[in-house]
């Protein structure tokens, strides 16, 4: 984000938002945990917005933001719980998804202006998943999302045409109901064939899409290996950050074909410079 | 008895106990305007694996058929994608209704949902203790309460991959190790009153 002129500060003593587990056990807990985080963020000076880089965390926090505006009774109940930690939620914080900020606040023009090595020739399948789009459609169409496209095109890449961008990756089913989740991911990987990479805006989706490719390929009897990148990593490549800065070594699926193509585009960019 | 032993030893019940009848009432209110059009079923990415379709589930909720509901896998197969909520022509909060059914299953510790419930509870136990999830501990808790000696092996290849990349930390992150015990306790107190 520094490359794009945005300043981020970490919330002091952040805690877990409850992920998808809290809601599966207790409604009040699933609201109280994100409320803790928002209340801590409210105490920080000069911050009015919170950027959330994961779609599941985003939705958990967003729900509480909505409640703090529209449901005083429930807000009071949440505050009774927060009182235990001497916290109080007023509802001043605006919860923003990473993609929302990249696509609308920073925007393609600024990204283009900071372009160091264009990713021309790469064919990218934008993957949004569920919870940044639904149920709160803040910055995109909940059924046919497009908000990532200008951002991807700004760095010179093309969009892989597909209609799986808003489909579900299975979320925590991958652990509790693997058979079902593997089917969902298989359908997404199949539809991405022909693209050079899938770009995600949520680390949980990224993990589901990248970690089981061998198994899924075996199941489907075809090679479904596919490079999966988190959007900031993909943009970082074009903004001149090194693979080390982007911690590409931590990715679980970067294919050789992708590496070769990336090297070629970067070499040709160097020649034309 | 510590809470982990509790997750493990809590009496599982095969049938939905009496209080469930009452706890179904708010869910019935959520879906009472259902016109049985089937849009939710058609939109659900997990419908292929469900025994009751979402439409059939709502029908049973409206009729209070708790035996049918709590023997069906349907609500535990909801992956919270919000497609049905988005598309329901009556604008019903269907994803929330699915979650409310999961919450009853967790609270009553109903046997058919043991696997997911124990997974979620193990995760939350780790969050309760440390404020953040500690991956190693959480998966160990999960394997312990599942008492299935083969289960860890299913996760071993991924675990090794993540560990070799330093993505699973064996130690606690240094900052923010405050416990959330007080918050969890207060929630339990309010929910049980
Ligand atoms: S989409 Fe809504 S109205 Fe139609 S069957 Fe489902 S719950 Fe009922
Ligand atoms: S929210 Fe749950 S029930 Fe509704 S469509 Fe998605 S997976 Fe199916």
GROMACS .gro file of C-alpha atoms and ligand atoms in nm:
model
  482
    1UNK     CA    1   0.000   0.000   0.000
    2UNK     CA    2   0.297   0.224   0.066
    3UNK     CA    3   0.378   0.213  -0.306
    4UNK     CA    4   0.035   0.362  -0.371
    5UNK     CA    5   0.059   0.634  -0.112
    6UNK     CA    6  -0.177   0.492   0.149
    7UNK     CA    7  -0.074   0.471   0.510
    8UNK     CA    8  -0.182   0.178   0.724
    9UNK     CA    9  -0.159   0.141   1.100
   10UNK     CA   10  -0.204  -0.183   1.288
   11UNK     CA   11  -0.474  -0.205   1.554
   12UNK     CA   12  -0.319  -0.231   1.896
   13UNK     CA   13  -0.374  -0.574   2.051
   14UNK     CA   14  -0.601  -0.707   1.781
   15UNK     CA   15  -0.787  -1.028   1.847
   16UNK     CA   16  -0.961  -1.289   1.634
   17UNK     CA   17  -1.295  -1.200   1.471
   18UNK     CA   18  -1.429  -1.553   1.525
   19UNK     CA   19  -1.392  -1.651   1.158
   20UNK     CA   20  -1.668  -1.884   1.046
   21UNK     CA   21  -1.652  -2.078   1.372
   22UNK     CA   22  -1.813  -1.830   1.610
   23UNK     CA   23  -2.129  -1.798   1.405
   24UNK     CA   24  -2.163  -2.174   1.396
   25UNK     CA   25  -2.168  -2.188   1.775
   26UNK     CA   26  -2.315  -1.866   1.914
   27UNK     CA   27  -2.479  -1.561   1.758
   28UNK     CA   28  -2.391  -1.318   2.035
   29UNK     CA   29  -2.031  -1.436   2.039
   30UNK     CA   30  -2.008  -1.397   1.661
   31UNK     CA   31  -2.095  -1.028   1.710
   32UNK     CA   32  -1.899  -0.963   2.028
   33UNK     CA   33  -1.562  -1.072   1.892
   34UNK     CA   34  -1.559  -0.837   1.591
   35UNK     CA   35  -1.709  -0.567   1.813
   36UNK     CA   36  -1.399  -0.591   2.036
   37UNK     CA   37  -1.178  -0.518   1.738
   38UNK     CA   38  -1.389  -0.223   1.622
   39UNK     CA   39  -1.400  -0.078   1.973
   40UNK     CA   40  -1.020  -0.097   1.994
   41UNK     CA   41  -0.990   0.067   1.653
   42UNK     CA   42  -1.220   0.349   1.766
   43UNK     CA   43  -0.978   0.430   2.046
   44UNK     CA   44  -0.698   0.505   1.799
   45UNK     CA   45  -0.638   0.864   1.697
   46UNK     CA   46  -0.693   0.983   1.341
   47UNK     CA   47  -0.849   0.667   1.210
   48UNK     CA   48  -1.203   0.647   1.085
   49UNK     CA   49  -1.177   0.347   0.857
   50UNK     CA   50  -1.058  -0.006   0.897
   51UNK     CA   51  -0.917  -0.193   0.599
   52UNK     CA   52  -0.991  -0.565   0.611
   53UNK     CA   53  -0.781  -0.791   0.388
   54UNK     CA   54  -0.995  -1.107   0.429
   55UNK     CA   55  -1.353  -1.143   0.313
   56UNK     CA   56  -1.470  -1.352   0.609
   57UNK     CA   57  -1.324  -1.108   0.862
   58UNK     CA   58  -1.469  -0.823   0.656
   59UNK     CA   59  -1.820  -0.960   0.675
   60UNK     CA   60  -1.795  -1.027   1.049
   61UNK     CA   61  -1.685  -0.669   1.113
   62UNK     CA   62  -1.928  -0.522   0.860
   63UNK     CA   63  -2.224  -0.693   1.029
   64UNK     CA   64  -2.136  -0.525   1.356
   65UNK     CA   65  -2.097  -0.190   1.182
   66UNK     CA   66  -2.448  -0.229   1.040
   67UNK     CA   67  -2.590  -0.329   1.379
   68UNK     CA   68  -2.423  -0.037   1.552
   69UNK     CA   69  -2.608   0.195   1.313
   70UNK     CA   70  -2.950   0.028   1.300
   71UNK     CA   71  -3.009  -0.184   1.605
   72UNK     CA   72  -2.958   0.001   1.931
   73UNK     CA   73  -3.099  -0.278   2.142
   74UNK     CA   74  -2.853  -0.532   2.007
   75UNK     CA   75  -2.570  -0.278   2.025
   76UNK     CA   76  -2.644  -0.231   2.394
   77UNK     CA   77  -2.630  -0.604   2.449
   78UNK     CA   78  -2.295  -0.624   2.270
   79UNK     CA   79  -2.167  -0.338   2.485
   80UNK     CA   80  -2.272  -0.523   2.798
   81UNK     CA   81  -2.035  -0.797   2.687
   82UNK     CA   82  -1.755  -0.556   2.588
   83UNK     CA   83  -1.781  -0.390   2.930
   84UNK     CA   84  -1.595  -0.695   3.064
   85UNK     CA   85  -1.286  -0.572   2.880
   86UNK     CA   86  -1.360  -0.206   2.952
   87UNK     CA   87  -1.438  -0.151   2.588
   88UNK     CA   88  -1.727   0.041   2.440
   89UNK     CA   89  -1.845   0.045   2.081
   90UNK     CA   90  -1.988   0.368   1.949
   91UNK     CA   91  -2.017   0.273   1.584
   92UNK     CA   92  -1.792   0.537   1.433
   93UNK     CA   93  -1.570   0.307   1.233
   94UNK     CA   94  -1.623   0.244   0.866
   95UNK     CA   95  -1.536  -0.111   0.766
   96UNK     CA   96  -1.380  -0.136   0.421
   97UNK     CA   97  -1.273  -0.434   0.215
   98UNK     CA   98  -0.925  -0.432   0.064
   99UNK     CA   99  -1.069  -0.457  -0.288
  100UNK     CA  100  -1.303  -0.164  -0.226
  101UNK     CA  101  -1.008   0.055  -0.130
  102UNK     CA  102  -0.790  -0.061  -0.418
  103UNK     CA  103  -1.064  -0.026  -0.678
  104UNK     CA  104  -1.235   0.292  -0.563
  105UNK     CA  105  -1.011   0.499  -0.334
  106UNK     CA  106  -0.675   0.433  -0.492
  107UNK     CA  107  -0.817   0.344  -0.830
  108UNK     CA  108  -0.673   0.219  -1.160
  109UNK     CA  109  -0.526   0.558  -1.262
  110UNK     CA  110  -0.298   0.577  -0.961
  111UNK     CA  111  -0.197   0.215  -1.003
  112UNK     CA  112  -0.116   0.280  -1.369
  113UNK     CA  113   0.087   0.587  -1.275
  114UNK     CA  114   0.306   0.375  -1.048
  115UNK     CA  115   0.348   0.091  -1.295
  116UNK     CA  116   0.708  -0.039  -1.310
  117UNK     CA  117   0.682  -0.364  -1.504
  118UNK     CA  118   0.361  -0.413  -1.700
  119UNK     CA  119   0.218  -0.763  -1.694
  120UNK     CA  120   0.120  -0.753  -2.060
  121UNK     CA  121   0.017  -1.086  -2.203
  122UNK     CA  122  -0.099  -1.237  -1.875
  123UNK     CA  123  -0.452  -1.366  -1.872
  124UNK     CA  124  -0.608  -1.329  -1.528
  125UNK     CA  125  -0.924  -1.486  -1.382
  126UNK     CA  126  -1.055  -1.248  -1.114
  127UNK     CA  127  -1.198  -1.441  -0.818
  128UNK     CA  128  -1.414  -1.253  -0.566
  129UNK     CA  129  -1.572  -1.534  -0.367
  130UNK     CA  130  -1.874  -1.464  -0.153
  131UNK     CA  131  -1.848  -1.252   0.151
  132UNK     CA  132  -1.704  -0.932   0.006
  133UNK     CA  133  -2.006  -0.925  -0.229
  134UNK     CA  134  -2.292  -1.069  -0.026
  135UNK     CA  135  -2.505  -0.990   0.165
  136UNK     CA  136  -2.376  -0.630   0.171
  137UNK     CA  137  -2.317  -0.518  -0.187
  138UNK     CA  138  -2.112  -0.215  -0.101
  139UNK     CA  139  -1.885  -0.175  -0.400
  140UNK     CA  140  -1.983  -0.430  -0.660
  141UNK     CA  141  -2.261  -0.631  -0.816
  142UNK     CA  142  -2.331  -0.931  -0.591
  143UNK     CA  143  -2.398  -1.166  -0.882
  144UNK     CA  144  -2.176  -1.039  -1.162
  145UNK     CA  145  -1.883  -0.870  -0.994
  146UNK     CA  146  -1.652  -0.661  -1.213
  147UNK     CA  147  -1.470  -0.428  -0.972
  148UNK     CA  148  -1.136  -0.606  -1.004
  149UNK     CA  149  -1.121  -0.575  -1.382
  150UNK     CA  150  -1.004  -0.212  -1.417
  151UNK     CA  151  -0.741  -0.277  -1.149
  152UNK     CA  152  -0.606  -0.581  -1.335
  153UNK     CA  153  -0.619  -0.404  -1.670
  154UNK     CA  154  -0.433  -0.107  -1.524
  155UNK     CA  155  -0.121  -0.322  -1.498
  156UNK     CA  156  -0.154  -0.442  -1.857
  157UNK     CA  157  -0.303  -0.787  -1.802
  158UNK     CA  158  -0.613  -0.925  -1.973
  159UNK     CA  159  -0.927  -1.063  -1.810
  160UNK     CA  160  -1.006  -1.432  -1.850
  161UNK     CA  161  -1.377  -1.446  -1.936
  162UNK     CA  162  -1.562  -1.665  -1.685
  163UNK     CA  163  -1.867  -1.659  -1.463
  164UNK     CA  164  -1.715  -1.824  -1.155
  165UNK     CA  165  -1.587  -1.503  -0.996
  166UNK     CA  166  -1.860  -1.494  -0.731
  167UNK     CA  167  -1.887  -1.868  -0.668
  168UNK     CA  168  -1.819  -2.024  -0.331
  169UNK     CA  169  -1.484  -2.190  -0.251
  170UNK     CA  170  -1.643  -2.398   0.027
  171UNK     CA  171  -1.486  -2.199   0.312
  172UNK     CA  172  -1.445  -2.414   0.625
  173UNK     CA  173  -1.606  -2.713   0.452
  174UNK     CA  174  -1.254  -2.788   0.335
  175UNK     CA  175  -1.187  -2.921   0.685
  176UNK     CA  176  -1.524  -3.049   0.800
  177UNK     CA  177  -1.675  -3.162   0.467
  178UNK     CA  178  -1.382  -3.203   0.230
  179UNK     CA  179  -1.572  -3.406  -0.032
  180UNK     CA  180  -1.815  -3.122  -0.086
  181UNK     CA  181  -1.556  -2.846  -0.083
  182UNK     CA  182  -1.327  -3.028  -0.327
  183UNK     CA  183  -1.618  -3.041  -0.576
  184UNK     CA  184  -1.671  -2.667  -0.547
  185UNK     CA  185  -1.305  -2.588  -0.598
  186UNK     CA  186  -1.278  -2.836  -0.886
  187UNK     CA  187  -1.552  -2.649  -1.073
  188UNK     CA  188  -1.371  -2.319  -1.022
  189UNK     CA  189  -1.032  -2.456  -1.133
  190UNK     CA  190  -1.189  -2.614  -1.442
  191UNK     CA  191  -1.349  -2.287  -1.545
  192UNK     CA  192  -1.016  -2.110  -1.502
  193UNK     CA  193  -0.844  -2.328  -1.761
  194UNK     CA  194  -0.681  -2.108  -2.019
  195UNK     CA  195  -0.601  -1.835  -1.769
  196UNK     CA  196  -0.245  -1.784  -1.643
  197UNK     CA  197  -0.355  -1.726  -1.285
  198UNK     CA  198  -0.652  -1.679  -1.058
  199UNK     CA  199  -0.632  -1.364  -0.848
  200UNK     CA  200  -0.816  -1.366  -0.513
  201UNK     CA  201  -0.911  -1.096  -0.262
  202UNK     CA  202  -0.928  -1.324   0.042
  203UNK     CA  203  -0.655  -1.540   0.197
  204UNK     CA  204  -0.902  -1.812   0.292
  205UNK     CA  205  -1.027  -1.845  -0.066
  206UNK     CA  206  -0.667  -1.841  -0.179
  207UNK     CA  207  -0.578  -2.129   0.050
  208UNK     CA  208  -0.877  -2.337  -0.058
  209UNK     CA  209  -0.798  -2.279  -0.423
  210UNK     CA  210  -0.425  -2.349  -0.399
  211UNK     CA  211  -0.371  -2.619  -0.137
  212UNK     CA  212  -0.559  -2.916  -0.282
  213UNK     CA  213  -0.486  -2.895  -0.654
  214UNK     CA  214  -0.302  -3.226  -0.675
  215UNK     CA  215  -0.584  -3.411  -0.510
  216UNK     CA  216  -0.846  -3.241  -0.725
  217UNK     CA  217  -0.651  -3.309  -1.043
  218UNK     CA  218  -0.637  -3.677  -0.945
  219UNK     CA  219  -1.010  -3.678  -0.872
  220UNK     CA  220  -1.104  -3.517  -1.202
  221UNK     CA  221  -0.852  -3.705  -1.414
  222UNK     CA  222  -0.706  -3.387  -1.563
  223UNK     CA  223  -0.430  -3.149  -1.469
  224UNK     CA  224  -0.596  -2.859  -1.290
  225UNK     CA  225  -0.286  -2.696  -1.146
  226UNK     CA  226  -0.322  -2.321  -1.157
  227UNK     CA  227  -0.129  -2.030  -1.015
  228UNK     CA  228  -0.319  -1.855  -0.736
  229UNK     CA  229  -0.217  -1.504  -0.633
  230UNK     CA  230  -0.358  -1.268  -0.375
  231UNK     CA  231  -0.446  -0.938  -0.547
  232UNK     CA  232  -0.186  -0.727  -0.358
  233UNK     CA  233   0.081  -0.977  -0.464
  234UNK     CA  234  -0.026  -0.956  -0.825
  235UNK     CA  235  -0.025  -0.576  -0.821
  236UNK     CA  236   0.306  -0.577  -0.635
  237UNK     CA  237   0.467  -0.765  -0.924
  238UNK     CA  238   0.367  -0.483  -1.156
  239UNK     CA  239   0.465  -0.209  -0.911
  240UNK     CA  240   0.822  -0.334  -0.904
  241UNK     CA  241   0.823  -0.515  -0.569
  242UNK     CA  242   1.045  -0.821  -0.555
  243UNK     CA  243   0.906  -1.171  -0.522
  244UNK     CA  244   1.072  -1.174  -0.184
  245UNK     CA  245   0.887  -0.860  -0.070
  246UNK     CA  246   0.568  -1.023  -0.187
  247UNK     CA  247   0.651  -1.346  -0.007
  248UNK     CA  248   0.578  -1.546  -0.319
  249UNK     CA  249   0.784  -1.822  -0.158
  250UNK     CA  250   0.488  -1.877   0.075
  251UNK     CA  251   0.240  -1.941  -0.204
  252UNK     CA  252   0.142  -2.304  -0.240
  253UNK     CA  253   0.073  -2.300  -0.609
  254UNK     CA  254   0.276  -2.110  -0.862
  255UNK     CA  255   0.315  -2.313  -1.179
  256UNK     CA  256   0.628  -2.330  -1.387
  257UNK     CA  257   0.434  -2.209  -1.691
  258UNK     CA  258   0.338  -1.897  -1.496
  259UNK     CA  259   0.694  -1.830  -1.387
  260UNK     CA  260   0.822  -1.867  -1.742
  261UNK     CA  261   0.561  -1.632  -1.877
  262UNK     CA  262   0.622  -1.382  -1.600
  263UNK     CA  263   0.994  -1.385  -1.673
  264UNK     CA  264   0.927  -1.327  -2.041
  265UNK     CA  265   0.694  -1.031  -1.980
  266UNK     CA  266   0.937  -0.878  -1.734
  267UNK     CA  267   1.232  -0.921  -1.971
  268UNK     CA  268   1.043  -0.766  -2.261
  269UNK     CA  269   0.939  -0.480  -2.032
  270UNK     CA  270   1.306  -0.423  -1.948
  271UNK     CA  271   1.399  -0.420  -2.318
  272UNK     CA  272   1.132  -0.162  -2.399
  273UNK     CA  273   1.222   0.061  -2.112
  274UNK     CA  274  -1.338  -3.081   3.428
  275UNK     CA  275  -1.176  -2.841   3.186
  276UNK     CA  276  -1.364  -2.711   2.886
  277UNK     CA  277  -1.185  -2.935   2.643
  278UNK     CA  278  -1.289  -3.246   2.830
  279UNK     CA  279  -1.633  -3.095   2.822
  280UNK     CA  280  -1.635  -3.060   2.444
  281UNK     CA  281  -1.535  -3.423   2.434
  282UNK     CA  282  -1.757  -3.576   2.695
  283UNK     CA  283  -2.070  -3.370   2.663
  284UNK     CA  284  -2.358  -3.607   2.637
  285UNK     CA  285  -2.447  -3.635   2.275
  286UNK     CA  286  -2.814  -3.659   2.214
  287UNK     CA  287  -2.960  -3.848   1.924
  288UNK     CA  288  -3.287  -3.666   1.929
  289UNK     CA  289  -3.358  -3.301   1.961
  290UNK     CA  290  -3.443  -3.229   2.323
  291UNK     CA  291  -3.752  -3.046   2.433
  292UNK     CA  292  -3.608  -2.691   2.457
  293UNK     CA  293  -3.529  -2.712   2.086
  294UNK     CA  294  -3.899  -2.674   2.016
  295UNK     CA  295  -3.878  -2.326   2.160
  296UNK     CA  296  -3.547  -2.240   2.006
  297UNK     CA  297  -3.696  -2.321   1.665
  298UNK     CA  298  -3.954  -2.045   1.706
  299UNK     CA  299  -3.731  -1.752   1.605
  300UNK     CA  300  -3.615  -1.945   1.300
  301UNK     CA  301  -3.973  -2.020   1.205
  302UNK     CA  302  -4.040  -1.648   1.217
  303UNK     CA  303  -3.747  -1.584   0.985
  304UNK     CA  304  -3.885  -1.811   0.712
  305UNK     CA  305  -4.259  -1.801   0.773
  306UNK     CA  306  -4.321  -1.595   0.457
  307UNK     CA  307  -4.165  -1.865   0.234
  308UNK     CA  308  -4.367  -1.936  -0.081
  309UNK     CA  309  -4.181  -2.261  -0.161
  310UNK     CA  310  -4.057  -2.132  -0.496
  311UNK     CA  311  -3.726  -2.320  -0.479
  312UNK     CA  312  -3.501  -2.027  -0.575
  313UNK     CA  313  -3.286  -2.096  -0.268
  314UNK     CA  314  -3.234  -2.457  -0.372
  315UNK     CA  315  -3.148  -2.356  -0.727
  316UNK     CA  316  -2.892  -2.105  -0.600
  317UNK     CA  317  -2.716  -2.319  -0.343
  318UNK     CA  318  -2.372  -2.446  -0.446
  319UNK     CA  319  -2.397  -2.723  -0.185
  320UNK     CA  320  -2.747  -2.846  -0.274
  321UNK     CA  321  -2.600  -3.143  -0.462
  322UNK     CA  322  -2.475  -3.288  -0.133
  323UNK     CA  323  -2.781  -3.213   0.081
  324UNK     CA  324  -3.043  -3.470   0.177
  325UNK     CA  325  -3.321  -3.213   0.216
  326UNK     CA  326  -3.309  -2.926  -0.031
  327UNK     CA  327  -3.309  -2.580   0.130
  328UNK     CA  328  -3.671  -2.533   0.018
  329UNK     CA  329  -3.771  -2.859   0.188
  330UNK     CA  330  -3.578  -2.760   0.499
  331UNK     CA  331  -3.778  -2.435   0.531
  332UNK     CA  332  -4.099  -2.632   0.485
  333UNK     CA  333  -4.001  -2.853   0.778
  334UNK     CA  334  -3.901  -2.553   0.988
  335UNK     CA  335  -4.239  -2.392   0.931
  336UNK     CA  336  -4.412  -2.714   1.034
  337UNK     CA  337  -4.185  -2.756   1.335
  338UNK     CA  338  -4.062  -3.101   1.224
  339UNK     CA  339  -3.764  -3.102   1.453
  340UNK     CA  340  -3.687  -3.472   1.414
  341UNK     CA  341  -3.657  -3.433   1.038
  342UNK     CA  342  -3.459  -3.110   1.063
  343UNK     CA  343  -3.207  -3.236   1.316
  344UNK     CA  344  -3.144  -3.560   1.136
  345UNK     CA  345  -3.078  -3.384   0.810
  346UNK     CA  346  -2.731  -3.273   0.704
  347UNK     CA  347  -2.866  -2.976   0.513
  348UNK     CA  348  -2.796  -2.682   0.742
  349UNK     CA  349  -2.451  -2.813   0.835
  350UNK     CA  350  -2.369  -2.810   0.462
  351UNK     CA  351  -2.432  -2.437   0.431
  352UNK     CA  352  -2.102  -2.266   0.351
  353UNK     CA  353  -2.244  -1.918   0.418
  354UNK     CA  354  -2.220  -1.788   0.061
  355UNK     CA  355  -2.537  -1.573   0.086
  356UNK     CA  356  -2.664  -1.661  -0.264
  357UNK     CA  357  -3.002  -1.777  -0.131
  358UNK     CA  358  -3.038  -1.467   0.088
  359UNK     CA  359  -2.958  -1.248  -0.210
  360UNK     CA  360  -3.205  -1.416  -0.442
  361UNK     CA  361  -3.503  -1.518  -0.227
  362UNK     CA  362  -3.800  -1.331  -0.376
  363UNK     CA  363  -3.942  -1.285  -0.025
  364UNK     CA  364  -3.618  -1.135   0.099
  365UNK     CA  365  -3.586  -1.385   0.383
  366UNK     CA  366  -3.264  -1.402   0.592
  367UNK     CA  367  -3.194  -1.760   0.490
  368UNK     CA  368  -2.821  -1.774   0.560
  369UNK     CA  369  -2.883  -1.642   0.911
  370UNK     CA  370  -3.152  -1.908   0.953
  371UNK     CA  371  -2.902  -2.178   0.850
  372UNK     CA  372  -2.655  -2.041   1.106
  373UNK     CA  373  -2.923  -2.033   1.375
  374UNK     CA  374  -2.984  -2.406   1.315
  375UNK     CA  375  -2.608  -2.469   1.344
  376UNK     CA  376  -2.609  -2.279   1.674
  377UNK     CA  377  -2.881  -2.507   1.812
  378UNK     CA  378  -2.688  -2.815   1.701
  379UNK     CA  379  -2.376  -2.680   1.874
  380UNK     CA  380  -2.556  -2.585   2.190
  381UNK     CA  381  -2.746  -2.911   2.223
  382UNK     CA  382  -2.444  -3.108   2.108
  383UNK     CA  383  -2.651  -3.312   1.867
  384UNK     CA  384  -2.474  -3.628   1.755
  385UNK     CA  385  -2.518  -3.604   1.377
  386UNK     CA  386  -2.315  -3.280   1.369
  387UNK     CA  387  -2.039  -3.391   1.602
  388UNK     CA  388  -1.761  -3.343   1.349
  389UNK     CA  389  -1.828  -2.983   1.251
  390UNK     CA  390  -1.933  -2.880   1.599
  391UNK     CA  391  -1.612  -3.013   1.753
  392UNK     CA  392  -1.406  -2.843   1.486
  393UNK     CA  393  -1.571  -2.507   1.551
  394UNK     CA  394  -1.554  -2.548   1.928
  395UNK     CA  395  -1.185  -2.638   1.919
  396UNK     CA  396  -1.115  -2.329   1.711
  397UNK     CA  397  -1.310  -2.110   1.952
  398UNK     CA  398  -1.139  -2.265   2.253
  399UNK     CA  399  -0.803  -2.156   2.116
  400UNK     CA  400  -0.936  -1.805   2.051
  401UNK     CA  401  -1.081  -1.797   2.402
  402UNK     CA  402  -0.748  -1.885   2.558
  403UNK     CA  403  -0.524  -1.653   2.360
  404UNK     CA  404  -0.737  -1.396   2.183
  405UNK     CA  405  -0.607  -1.530   1.853
  406UNK     CA  406  -0.608  -1.874   1.707
  407UNK     CA  407  -0.298  -2.079   1.757
  408UNK     CA  408  -0.304  -2.320   1.466
  409UNK     CA  409  -0.104  -2.602   1.621
  410UNK     CA  410  -0.302  -2.599   1.940
  411UNK     CA  411  -0.634  -2.573   1.765
  412UNK     CA  412  -0.573  -2.868   1.536
  413UNK     CA  413  -0.436  -3.071   1.828
  414UNK     CA  414  -0.749  -2.995   2.028
  415UNK     CA  415  -0.960  -3.096   1.731
  416UNK     CA  416  -0.776  -3.425   1.682
  417UNK     CA  417  -0.800  -3.495   2.053
  418UNK     CA  418  -1.173  -3.447   2.081
  419UNK     CA  419  -1.238  -3.637   1.760
  420UNK     CA  420  -1.057  -3.943   1.897
  421UNK     CA  421  -0.992  -4.066   1.546
  422UNK     CA  422  -0.631  -4.182   1.520
  423UNK     CA  423  -0.637  -4.160   1.140
  424UNK     CA  424  -0.776  -3.810   1.113
  425UNK     CA  425  -0.446  -3.624   1.163
  426UNK     CA  426  -0.305  -3.802   0.861
  427UNK     CA  427  -0.561  -3.646   0.635
  428UNK     CA  428  -0.420  -3.309   0.728
  429UNK     CA  429  -0.057  -3.412   0.743
  430UNK     CA  430   0.039  -3.326   0.382
  431UNK     CA  431  -0.108  -2.976   0.411
  432UNK     CA  432   0.030  -2.930   0.761
  433UNK     CA  433   0.380  -3.022   0.648
  434UNK     CA  434   0.355  -2.789   0.349
  435UNK     CA  435   0.239  -2.501   0.568
  436UNK     CA  436   0.493  -2.571   0.837
  437UNK     CA  437   0.780  -2.590   0.595
  438UNK     CA  438   0.674  -2.249   0.470
  439UNK     CA  439   0.652  -2.114   0.821
  440UNK     CA  440   0.278  -2.051   0.788
  441UNK     CA  441   0.183  -2.249   1.094
  442UNK     CA  442   0.343  -2.095   1.396
  443UNK     CA  443   0.423  -2.331   1.676
  444UNK     CA  444   0.461  -2.042   1.914
  445UNK     CA  445   0.222  -1.772   2.010
  446UNK     CA  446   0.252  -1.441   1.826
  447UNK     CA  447   0.440  -1.221   2.069
  448UNK     CA  448   0.194  -0.933   2.091
  449UNK     CA  449  -0.175  -0.944   2.165
  450UNK     CA  450  -0.177  -1.258   2.368
  451UNK     CA  451  -0.457  -1.134   2.593
  452UNK     CA  452  -0.721  -1.389   2.668
  453UNK     CA  453  -1.084  -1.339   2.576
  454UNK     CA  454  -1.204  -1.542   2.872
  455UNK     CA  455  -1.414  -1.259   3.017
  456UNK     CA  456  -1.593  -1.193   2.688
  457UNK     CA  457  -1.671  -1.561   2.637
  458UNK     CA  458  -1.799  -1.597   2.992
  459UNK     CA  459  -2.025  -1.294   2.966
  460UNK     CA  460  -2.172  -1.419   2.638
  461UNK     CA  461  -2.250  -1.755   2.799
  462UNK     CA  462  -2.407  -1.584   3.095
  463UNK     CA  463  -2.632  -1.367   2.878
  464UNK     CA  464  -2.728  -1.652   2.648
  465UNK     CA  465  -2.823  -1.882   2.930
  466UNK     CA  466  -3.024  -1.629   3.124
  467LIG     S1  467  -3.625  -1.870  -0.220
  467LIG    FE1  468  -3.733  -1.788  -0.038
  467LIG     S2  469  -3.948  -1.806  -0.087
  467LIG    FE2  470  -3.841  -1.935  -0.236
  467LIG     S3  471  -3.842  -2.140  -0.142
  467LIG    FE3  472  -3.652  -2.042  -0.079
  467LIG     S4  473  -3.701  -1.945   0.118
  467LIG    FE4  474  -3.895  -1.993   0.020
  468LIG     S1  475  -2.588  -1.937   0.208
  468LIG    FE1  476  -2.581  -2.154   0.257
  468LIG     S2  477  -2.783  -2.234   0.205
  468LIG    FE2  478  -2.767  -2.033   0.111
  468LIG     S3  479  -2.700  -2.076  -0.097
  468LIG    FE3  480  -2.514  -2.040   0.025
  468LIG     S4  481  -2.448  -2.242   0.096
  468LIG    FE4  482  -2.661  -2.262   0.025
   0.00000   0.00000   0.00000
